[in-house]
Amino acid sequence: MLDQLIDRMVGILKVLSAVCIGGTMSITCADVIGRFFGHPILGAVELGVLLAALALGFSLPYAHRQGAHVGVEILYMLLGKKGQAAMRLFTGVAGAALFAVIAYMCASYALDMKASGEVSMTLQLPLHPVIMVISGCFWVLMAVQIYEVIFSALKEIVS
Amino acid sequence: MTPVVAGVLGTLILLLLFMTAMPVAYSMALVGFAGFAYVINMNAALNLVARDIYSVFSSFGLTVIPLFILMGQIAYNAGISRRLYDCAHKLLGSTKGGLAAATVAACTAFGAVCGSSPATAATMAVVGLPEMKRYKYGDALATGSVAAGGSLGMLMPPSVVMIIYGILTEQSIGQLFIAAIVPAIYMTAWFCGAIWIYCRKYPEEGPAGEKYTIKEKFLALFELWETLTVFGMVMLGLLTGVFTPTEAGAVGAALILALALLRKQITWRGVMKSFYETVRTSCMVLFLIAGATLFGHFLAVTRIPFEMAGWIGGMDLPSWAIMGLIILLFLIGGCFIDAMALVMLTIPIFYPIVVKLGYDPIWFGVMIVLISQMGVITPPVGINVYVVQGIATDVPLQTIFKGAMPFLVALILGTASLVAFPQIVTFFPSLF
Amino acid sequence: QLTYSHMFPPTHVHSKLMADWAQEVEKRTDGRIMIQMFPGQTLVKGSQMYDGVLNGITDIGMSLFAYTRGRFPIMEVADLPLGSPNGVVSSKMIKEVFDTLQPKELDGVKVMYITAHGPGLVHTKEKPVRSLEDLKGLKLRATGFSAKLVSALGGTPVAMPMPETYQALSKGVVDGATFPYEAGKGFRLFDTIKYTTESQAVAYASGFYVVMNKDRWNSIDAADQKIIEEINNEWFEMTAETWDKIDVIGREFAKEKGVESITLSDEEIARWKKAVAPVVDEYIKDMDAKGFDGKKIVDLARNAIKKYSSM
Ligand code: NA
Ligand code: NA
């Protein structure tokens, strides 16, 4: 049940991420073609960059769930089954704490940006919503991480 | 505890964390955060984390990475890379390690449209690894050649590190670019030599295939037309100023997608799969860069890079020995810190010394790109190796580092030969 | 022990000037205050500098107001095409705006000093620009406010980071760019540029700030604060003059590279001025909407330029 819910959420974010990266590609190409004929798209660079930032945010839980991030297992391999589970618990909690810090601080950064009135250079788009979305993605990432820790490492230690 | 001691300790803790199977990107972010909190203060570190992550995610220069990866994914899922390697196999497959040599050469060629080293490694890994596996190449050689090939992509103009060097030292970027072409080809030859020797020692890593007749080889060349068309269009667009190198990724991805759709080589499912794989891999690469940025900021406030550079610069040694020490510093520094940051931190100290020793500034620019690229394949923080491992998930990291080793040796020897014979670098630009 | 971050490459003249400031502070406070420099965005990015100082990531920071559009509405007045003739006048103008209005937007930090660069001019690669008609349809690299200036003059603004401009110019992605003479040397742009239009009459300037974290500033004792303020006053003058000095060097470099300098006729200048007037009007309207007195700010800046130009 919880499993399905998480997969569902990660899946939706994955689709959003793909759409955003497609957006970056399309806007850049449209700008290149437009410029060739003397009509570049004003602010295409900004839009492309912001979409890419959103794409990376949305992809965080998916990449994590897919085990995309590279790790070294030299020490880990030397441990026994229980030891490995304990180490997973330790790194899992450390990771979740890191994501919580990032999520919280990104939210605070977004609020700072909102209060400061800072906007993008050419189109004058507000930047804080993008940072807020990235913050939200890190909260989801943290939830996924905690779920994984509880259901894999903890289970093994208890059994 | 002085900042320098904190920096050394932080690095040791990072090494320890690395071995716990915690993702490298997370470890670097964690240690960078904790270290910055120790050296500066907690509040600053908390704010730094959010800002570094956002600034990497929203960096204009880094948007090429997802777009080039997308290009590689589409080429793979549309079977374009398969046909490319079939052709390379017919042409060069009868030589031991021939496909690896072709991959390295392709990295250099790809470097002519892409200015970023991890982007080159990622794209070529997506395209080349499954194909080399298909032809029974060993994991070490296959992954090592794409990881190391990325560094040649950086040497071949356009190149981000070279632009930074040009601005830092007020050297003509155009001259630097011209000067880098010959060394890029020269280093490709060294890499091919490394492959040849490696395959003599480990023949099973790069097995020779069957021989083909001249006619078959000639016909195989026609298989290349689609790739060459896209590559040619991107090159042409770059050279005639239709778009910038940063835009080349988007244009390349769109062109190859259009080509695959037009020739009905890719299904809708294949397109979606390409996009999902792209965001997965891009997230891995950019989180890695974000982690390295955080860790780099921690090392910067410990002042270790400045201290080391100043220490080397202050020594009274013959010029070749100073050059050797600079290379050594980049080799060691590159183990822990991102190439671009290292260039920015140390060039201002080294540049006046090197010029005073009588070395040519353009030559030194080429050397800097070369030696900064050694760091991308050395353990423990070898960004290209991690990038490749994130794509070849079934290959252990140690295997990739091992596979990159012959190329590192080739890089060092090749660089040494450029110190001994600087004419290899300086002759070609002197014609202009 | 303080950290000082900025965005200039470590080999730049301004980089050395800032390092000299730091040394002067160390010297005159007898080493009670020590400062470590982090040039070239090695610690904080230019666009995140102000925020970085606010949050203590760096204690002192130097960057450009224009990097964070909307954050400094009043100080952005310098980016308008008001036609300041040189860096000293631009700097005195922006200083006067700051001193007179004491804008709230800089309340979070302790301002060390604020300067502005020399006139941002129109440079082109192939087509000489002698009249507004020549500019029509030309693609010029410009971001933020200067993008508006380019549009108003009839050109097409193309946004890209400064380090990338060299490559874009040499390959013809853009036909030209707007920048002060100084940047033409620093970013090697005169390797490709062939014509400079002396468009001083509609030139923009950009404000540069040096600011310190407020808590850090308050932790310094009053006597040392006074010493630093004195040094700041000296460095304001020196920095303002340096903007012009490096513009002269940039101009010589351009000459060496064979760049042709184009002077506009008086009637052409009048046309250019008329063309850019809507940019200023738009700023006034925007500021009024935000609850400021837009006209007052622009008049203050205009009068300051007039006053200091005739001195
Ligand atoms: Na390249
Ligand atoms: Na390394």
PDB file of C-alpha atoms in Angstrom, chain B residues 36 40-41 43-44 47-48 51 54-55 59-60 158 163 166-174 177 238-247 297 300-301 303 306 344-345 348, chain C residues 3 9-12 36-45 48 51-52 54-57 59 159-164 166-168 171-174 185-188 191 216:
ATOM      1  CA  PHE B  36      32.294  24.255   6.342  1.00  0.00           C
ATOM      2  CA  ILE B  40      33.232  28.991   9.314  1.00  0.00           C
ATOM      3  CA  ASN B  41      30.047  28.368  11.304  1.00  0.00           C
ATOM      4  CA  ASN B  43      24.567  29.062  10.017  1.00  0.00           C
ATOM      5  CA  ALA B  44      26.828  29.764   7.042  1.00  0.00           C
ATOM      6  CA  ASN B  47      22.836  28.385   3.896  1.00  0.00           C
ATOM      7  CA  LEU B  48      25.724  27.201   1.730  1.00  0.00           C
ATOM      8  CA  ARG B  51      22.734  27.731  -2.452  1.00  0.00           C
ATOM      9  CA  TYR B  54      20.506  25.358  -6.506  1.00  0.00           C
ATOM     10  CA  SER B  55      23.430  27.023  -8.261  1.00  0.00           C
ATOM     11  CA  SER B  59      23.958  26.473 -13.936  1.00  0.00           C
ATOM     12  CA  PHE B  60      23.817  27.543 -17.565  1.00  0.00           C
ATOM     13  CA  PRO B 158      35.842  23.952 -27.455  1.00  0.00           C
ATOM     14  CA  ILE B 163      38.191  29.443 -21.712  1.00  0.00           C
ATOM     15  CA  GLY B 166      42.299  32.319 -21.270  1.00  0.00           C
ATOM     16  CA  ILE B 167      40.320  34.799 -19.214  1.00  0.00           C
ATOM     17  CA  LEU B 168      42.482  34.317 -16.118  1.00  0.00           C
ATOM     18  CA  THR B 169      45.709  34.932 -17.986  1.00  0.00           C
ATOM     19  CA  GLU B 170      44.410  37.260 -20.724  1.00  0.00           C
ATOM     20  CA  GLN B 171      45.627  34.912 -23.435  1.00  0.00           C
ATOM     21  CA  SER B 172      43.819  34.695 -26.760  1.00  0.00           C
ATOM     22  CA  ILE B 173      41.204  31.951 -26.441  1.00  0.00           C
ATOM     23  CA  GLY B 174      41.303  31.462 -30.206  1.00  0.00           C
ATOM     24  CA  PHE B 177      41.928  26.500 -29.126  1.00  0.00           C
ATOM     25  CA  LEU B 238      29.023  25.505 -34.511  1.00  0.00           C
ATOM     26  CA  LEU B 239      31.581  26.709 -37.033  1.00  0.00           C
ATOM     27  CA  THR B 240      29.208  28.994 -38.894  1.00  0.00           C
ATOM     28  CA  GLY B 241      27.826  30.448 -35.689  1.00  0.00           C
ATOM     29  CA  VAL B 242      24.269  29.199 -35.929  1.00  0.00           C
ATOM     30  CA  PHE B 243      24.490  28.177 -32.279  1.00  0.00           C
ATOM     31  CA  THR B 244      26.918  28.156 -29.329  1.00  0.00           C
ATOM     32  CA  PRO B 245      28.650  25.090 -27.846  1.00  0.00           C
ATOM     33  CA  THR B 246      26.216  25.253 -24.929  1.00  0.00           C
ATOM     34  CA  GLU B 247      23.328  25.043 -27.361  1.00  0.00           C
ATOM     35  CA  HIS B 297      34.077  25.102  -0.943  1.00  0.00           C
ATOM     36  CA  ALA B 300      38.771  26.384  -0.298  1.00  0.00           C
ATOM     37  CA  VAL B 301      38.116  27.867   3.149  1.00  0.00           C
ATOM     38  CA  ARG B 303      43.148  27.338   2.220  1.00  0.00           C
ATOM     39  CA  PHE B 306      46.516  28.154  -1.897  1.00  0.00           C
ATOM     40  CA  MET B 344      40.799  28.819 -10.619  1.00  0.00           C
ATOM     41  CA  LEU B 345      42.531  28.465  -7.248  1.00  0.00           C
ATOM     42  CA  PRO B 348      47.010  32.845 -10.506  1.00  0.00           C
TER      43      PRO B 348
ATOM     44  CA  THR C   3      36.755  36.167   4.334  1.00  0.00           C
ATOM     45  CA  PRO C   9      39.432  36.697 -11.991  1.00  0.00           C
ATOM     46  CA  PRO C  10      42.402  36.782  -9.593  1.00  0.00           C
ATOM     47  CA  THR C  11      44.651  38.356 -12.216  1.00  0.00           C
ATOM     48  CA  HIS C  12      42.312  41.305 -12.882  1.00  0.00           C
ATOM     49  CA  GLN C  36      41.509  36.127   3.244  1.00  0.00           C
ATOM     50  CA  MET C  37      40.654  36.696  -0.383  1.00  0.00           C
ATOM     51  CA  PHE C  38      38.538  34.298  -2.469  1.00  0.00           C
ATOM     52  CA  PRO C  39      38.615  35.662  -6.015  1.00  0.00           C
ATOM     53  CA  GLY C  40      37.001  34.369  -9.191  1.00  0.00           C
ATOM     54  CA  GLN C  41      33.827  32.980  -7.568  1.00  0.00           C
ATOM     55  CA  THR C  42      35.860  30.290  -5.791  1.00  0.00           C
ATOM     56  CA  LEU C  43      33.744  30.645  -2.657  1.00  0.00           C
ATOM     57  CA  VAL C  44      30.555  32.459  -3.686  1.00  0.00           C
ATOM     58  CA  LYS C  45      29.103  32.974  -7.155  1.00  0.00           C
ATOM     59  CA  GLN C  48      24.717  34.780  -4.964  1.00  0.00           C
ATOM     60  CA  ASP C  51      22.813  36.684  -0.252  1.00  0.00           C
ATOM     61  CA  GLY C  52      26.075  34.983   0.713  1.00  0.00           C
ATOM     62  CA  LEU C  54      23.733  38.283   4.399  1.00  0.00           C
ATOM     63  CA  ASN C  55      23.974  34.673   5.503  1.00  0.00           C
ATOM     64  CA  GLY C  56      27.614  34.733   6.518  1.00  0.00           C
ATOM     65  CA  ILE C  57      28.921  32.330   3.856  1.00  0.00           C
ATOM     66  CA  ASP C  59      32.085  38.022   5.511  1.00  0.00           C
ATOM     67  CA  ALA C 159      21.542  36.660 -23.619  1.00  0.00           C
ATOM     68  CA  MET C 160      24.621  34.642 -22.661  1.00  0.00           C
ATOM     69  CA  PRO C 161      27.235  34.717 -19.890  1.00  0.00           C
ATOM     70  CA  MET C 162      30.209  37.011 -20.464  1.00  0.00           C
ATOM     71  CA  PRO C 163      32.868  34.245 -20.671  1.00  0.00           C
ATOM     72  CA  GLU C 164      30.895  32.654 -23.494  1.00  0.00           C
ATOM     73  CA  TYR C 166      34.130  35.504 -27.023  1.00  0.00           C
ATOM     74  CA  GLN C 167      33.256  32.199 -28.653  1.00  0.00           C
ATOM     75  CA  ALA C 168      29.849  33.480 -29.769  1.00  0.00           C
ATOM     76  CA  LYS C 171      31.753  32.271 -34.655  1.00  0.00           C
ATOM     77  CA  GLY C 172      29.165  34.919 -35.460  1.00  0.00           C
ATOM     78  CA  VAL C 173      26.400  33.653 -33.162  1.00  0.00           C
ATOM     79  CA  VAL C 174      26.025  37.336 -32.293  1.00  0.00           C
ATOM     80  CA  LYS C 185      40.379  43.507 -23.118  1.00  0.00           C
ATOM     81  CA  GLY C 186      39.612  41.421 -20.038  1.00  0.00           C
ATOM     82  CA  PHE C 187      37.365  38.982 -21.915  1.00  0.00           C
ATOM     83  CA  ARG C 188      39.496  39.168 -25.093  1.00  0.00           C
ATOM     84  CA  ASP C 191      40.171  39.860 -30.804  1.00  0.00           C
ATOM     85  CA  ARG C 216      30.664  40.781  11.580  1.00  0.00           C
TER      86      ARG C 216
END
